[in-house]
Amino acid sequence: MKMDLPRPVRVSLATVLALFALVRVNYGRYPQDDKSAGQTEKRPWMNTSLSPDERADLVVKEMTLDEKIDLLHGNGMPGWGKPRPTAYLGNGGAGFVLGVPRLGIPIIQMSDAAYGVRSSAENGRYSTALPSNLGSAASWDPVAACEYGTLVGRELRAQGYNMTLGGGVNLTREPRNGRTFEYMGEDPILAGTLVGNRVKCEQAQQVIGDIKHYAVNDQESGRNEVSAVISRRAMRETDLLAFQIGIEIAKPGAVMCSYNAVNGEFACENKYLLTDVLKKEWNFKGFVVSDWAGTHSTVKASAAGLDHEEPFDHFYGAQFKEAVQSGKIPLAELDDHVHRILRSEFAAGIVDNPVKKSVVDAEAGLETSRKIAEQSIVLLKNGPGVLPLDPAKIHSIAVIGPHADTSMISGGGSAQVDPPGRPAPRWLEHVWFPTSPSKAVTTAAPGADVQFDSGTNRESAVALAKKSEVAIVFVYQWTSEGMDLPNLSLPENQDVLIEQVAAANPKTIVVLETGTAVTMPWLDKVAGVVEAWYAGSKGHEAVANILFGRVNPTAKLPMTFPRSEADLPHPNLVTPPPGVGDHGPEGNERGAKPAFEVHYDEGLKVGYKWYDAENKKPLFPFGYGLSYTTYAYSDLKLKPGKETTVTFTVKNTGSRSGAEIAQVYAAFPPNADEPPKRLVAWSKVRLNPGESKQVSLTIDPQFLNVYDENASAWKLVPGSYTFLVGASSQDLPLQQKVTLQ
């Protein structure tokens, strides 16, 4: 076959020199910062004894208008639109922000890091996948949340990133939300406390932390077009309270505003949310960054409090510069945006300690992931003599379920961590992490005959179950950003598979790999149920350790599991009307308005508060989780005052060491017009067999306040309060009244 070879291209010496000069100019824009002696005199903002605010002010005074504008927007991201001329400066993550090299201000390199560092470059192959945020929330443990954030922050820096985009804290108001696995459950006090500790510890690794998606971004359906309609009181006591608590604890460098509108105004140009509440009332010092292509305007968004547009410069590039030059945007407003971004850089330490790539400590990451997974797995059902399994007494085990021989499912979208040993996943691809449950079961029970069946052919799965002493069925539910679930049923007829296996083997144990709650029509027919969530890089080992009793389960549900969708506040998911799409991948139309509404008329009644108020019995209540030991509660005492103290005793009445998550709820006076009760405190109490401990918890006064819309303020409603203590929102054996003034 004759081949036409390309002709050599002749390039003049002048052209070569010009190209070389261009490369030198572009590369020279971002040299390593000069650390020579005397730089503090030349650059007084490098004086680390100054506050982040003072240092930011000094830099702002030295910046040109173009340098300021460069800080207000991103420069694209891989796979989204045409690469920009500056694309070579990116690190393969979600985006980057040009620095000011002549002033020693570095590039901000961002990565999505919901449950591990995501990167579209080669870096991502070394990331640890932690359990999902929803899973880690089941630990109810601020220490575990801190360990989670520390690992993510450390791996971010090792991979060349100095900003995380992973602190999701939207409440589980709509459990079919495809991003439920990215968040911390349905209670604002629990969710806010955990995300705050996570982000605080991320930032301790010298990365800029982020809390998102602000606010009321509680569904994915029509997320670019929907307006969440909700009263201010309901919003302040639910969704916004989670943000408030998280921001108070973490003091994050950034807050990401969401795609949706709230009460008719898009979140990224909503003055009430961004300025009145976030920046003024909460005294937030960091910067507000838009969700990707979530900006709708220039002048309006800037005045409302949006500081930075991602991932492009549609509104915060040339249009912003023109608006400043024409006087439509005051120079002081521009300088405030720039100050906030610089302040966050100084506060996080990314100016004084520029990020340098290093080898990711994969072994340490895997160990942390396993330990957190073990604290996250919830034992939902345990028949007599079923769990833990005794490897010395079991001779045959059937491991059944899709991929249970090789892998476990993970959550999708921008949160998706790249699995090792394969190319970066495509958008909305089902990604299975190479963590083999059957291998882990075989290792845990070396004397047993462990056989696998995928369940694709239910007849063969049933035959295997029938001849085995124990059948462990691994089932999954995949969820992702950009979608909501049509229902809470397991997909692909897995309910039928479970029922048929359970009919063949009375010792059937179901392991759920899910991103949210699922309905369980087969619950009464199985011997045990374990909720493993998306369990991360070492999920298989964590599950096996729970099943075989190497680890005593301690986790409790951070969300309610309903019996059916009919019991939800919105039995039918509110979706966009026909013909309504989003604003497109290259940014939203100027002046665009939300196209439909979802009315959160349930108001304060989110999660367990809805089930309490409506007298609906859930499948599994908020705060529920079993152990291989038992606990007893006694001796409740209350000490009212400015800070009410609740004291009680917990005793381990079983034969195994364990840790009980003791929960305290408060029922408000009738005239407070609150749901029946509210979680106000909890403690993880570690106990040996027969051991008792007295627990004393001081209630944060904020957690006993209600929001007064008329006064735009929080207040305590004087009257009789009942404090309830126990193992879950539905198991509260200790109750006592007290008058609070």
XYZ file of C-alpha atoms in Angstrom, residues 108-111 156-157 160-164 206-208 355:
15
model
C -4.914 28.271 43.094
C -5.214 24.655 41.920
C -8.651 23.198 42.703
C -9.801 19.612 42.964
C -4.491 17.177 47.781
C -1.125 18.777 48.463
C -0.313 19.504 43.534
C -3.613 21.019 44.723
C -4.091 23.784 47.269
C -7.893 24.083 47.305
C -10.597 21.504 47.914
C -2.551 24.072 54.190
C -5.287 23.925 51.590
C -8.207 26.306 51.134
C 2.304 23.383 47.136
